[in-house]
Amino acid sequence: MTLDALAQKYRAAIAGAADEAVLEDLRIAAMGKQGEISLRMRELGKMSPEERMVMGPALNALKDEITSALAAKKAALADAALDERLRAEWLDVTLPARPRRQGTLHPISQVTEEVTAIFADMGFSVAEGPRIDTDWYNFDALNIPSHHPARAEMDTFYMHRAAGDARPPHVLRTHTSPVQIRSMEAMGAPLRIICPGGVYRADYDQTHTPMFHQVEGLALDRDISMANLKWVLEEFVKAFFEVDHVELRFRASHFPFTEPSAEVDIRCSWEGGTLKVGEGDDWLEILGSGMVHPKVIAAGGIDPDVYQGFAFGMGIDRIAMLKYGIPDLRAFFESDLRWLRHYGFASLDVPTLHGGLSR
Ligand code: DAH
């Protein structure tokens, strides 16, 4: 076979090769140990010098040509394979995420949104304060002086202080009530706010965790009374538990920051182990409240002879457990994915009064 015929044969075979394996077979057939081109290279030694002068360069040129034809074909096959993958494996990124991969809203977030929606509807705005606060805001300003037993009852976490540190002592706030003072200072009166947020106490069992959540309420004006408090709380409980009728019971109590003070229970039943609000023979305590103590109003920089009002404080985790039948508070903070999937809420359903709170 002439070199031209040999070149012709390999050009055609390489052009028609369907995959890399065929190319490799062709390489071996031409340039492997027993390959057609290799054998002819070996014959060069037997040739006359004149013949060799012609055949040597010709064979080398042929070898180079086949080598680069093989490489080019290999690259073309790889390109074609990539094109094919791109065509076959495309992904429409505008499709919605698969439901099982979707995150959920934690019940505490959900209930905070629900509470906020209900009170916003009654003209309360949301105020926030720091979780690390001075003991003045957390206690003194709320009429809890340093010798007061309420300080001991609260199992306060105190921040570490170096000896000789002149700054006021700081605590992890034990309740959201200090936000009452900060809001009065910042906004004056009249005032209508709620303050949801995390609070801390050294306590741990089925119904207590070192961090939990409260929502504080405060309404100040010239003529606010317990009657306003009662109406607001009734409206809240009806909306929150999504029932048409509720009955509230005010039990005389004592808090340093309110006078008079009342704990509020709602009528309920526990038939079959599930809570029904509004009917039955049981009472369920849901919050503490009262008329803001004049000393507290004064501590907030407002004249207690002109302004008066009510305040209340409620456990968010607690009302979340009640509404959604969650038995153990500790699970709220364990981040167990199975629990979160079970008790979590669809993240795009923002609770509103008109759209439904928990649907
Ligand atoms: N701060 C109280 C607590 O954490 C709850 C509370 C009771 C808040 C009565 C109030 C209130 O605003 O009026 O136990």
XYZ file of C-alpha atoms and ligand atoms in Angstrom, residues 138 142 144 154 174-178 180 199 201 212 214-218 229 254-263 287-292 310-315, ligand 1:
55
model
C -34.539 45.406 84.223
C -39.691 48.850 87.279
C -37.931 46.421 91.927
C -36.240 35.591 88.819
C -35.432 38.462 82.794
C -38.570 39.871 81.149
C -39.631 42.244 78.372
C -40.836 44.851 80.903
C -37.646 46.993 80.626
C -41.674 49.733 78.731
C -35.800 36.716 77.850
C -33.767 32.928 83.518
C -37.839 31.875 76.393
C -42.468 37.142 76.123
C -44.589 39.874 74.687
C -45.066 43.012 76.732
C -47.960 45.404 76.185
C -48.201 49.032 77.270
C -57.228 46.427 79.445
C -49.046 41.488 92.859
C -46.346 42.824 90.604
C -44.016 45.627 91.709
C -44.574 47.512 88.439
C -48.376 47.562 88.473
C -50.997 48.773 90.961
C -53.515 47.207 91.014
C -52.197 43.972 89.483
C -54.112 41.079 88.023
C -53.361 37.696 86.602
C -50.662 36.486 81.519
C -49.892 39.079 84.181
C -51.168 42.630 83.947
C -52.276 45.743 85.762
C -52.300 49.516 85.856
C -48.773 50.830 85.457
C -52.165 49.475 81.596
C -49.428 46.931 80.944
C -49.327 43.199 80.503
C -46.749 40.478 79.994
C -47.399 37.127 78.351
C -45.273 34.069 77.542
N -42.750 40.976 83.789
C -43.612 39.962 84.365
C -42.866 38.620 84.355
O -42.005 38.444 83.584
C -44.876 39.821 83.567
C -45.744 41.009 83.681
C -46.707 41.087 84.653
C -45.587 42.084 82.837
C -47.538 42.163 84.775
C -46.402 43.208 82.956
C -47.386 43.222 83.945
O -46.292 44.261 82.161
O -48.196 44.317 84.046
O -43.201 37.766 85.117
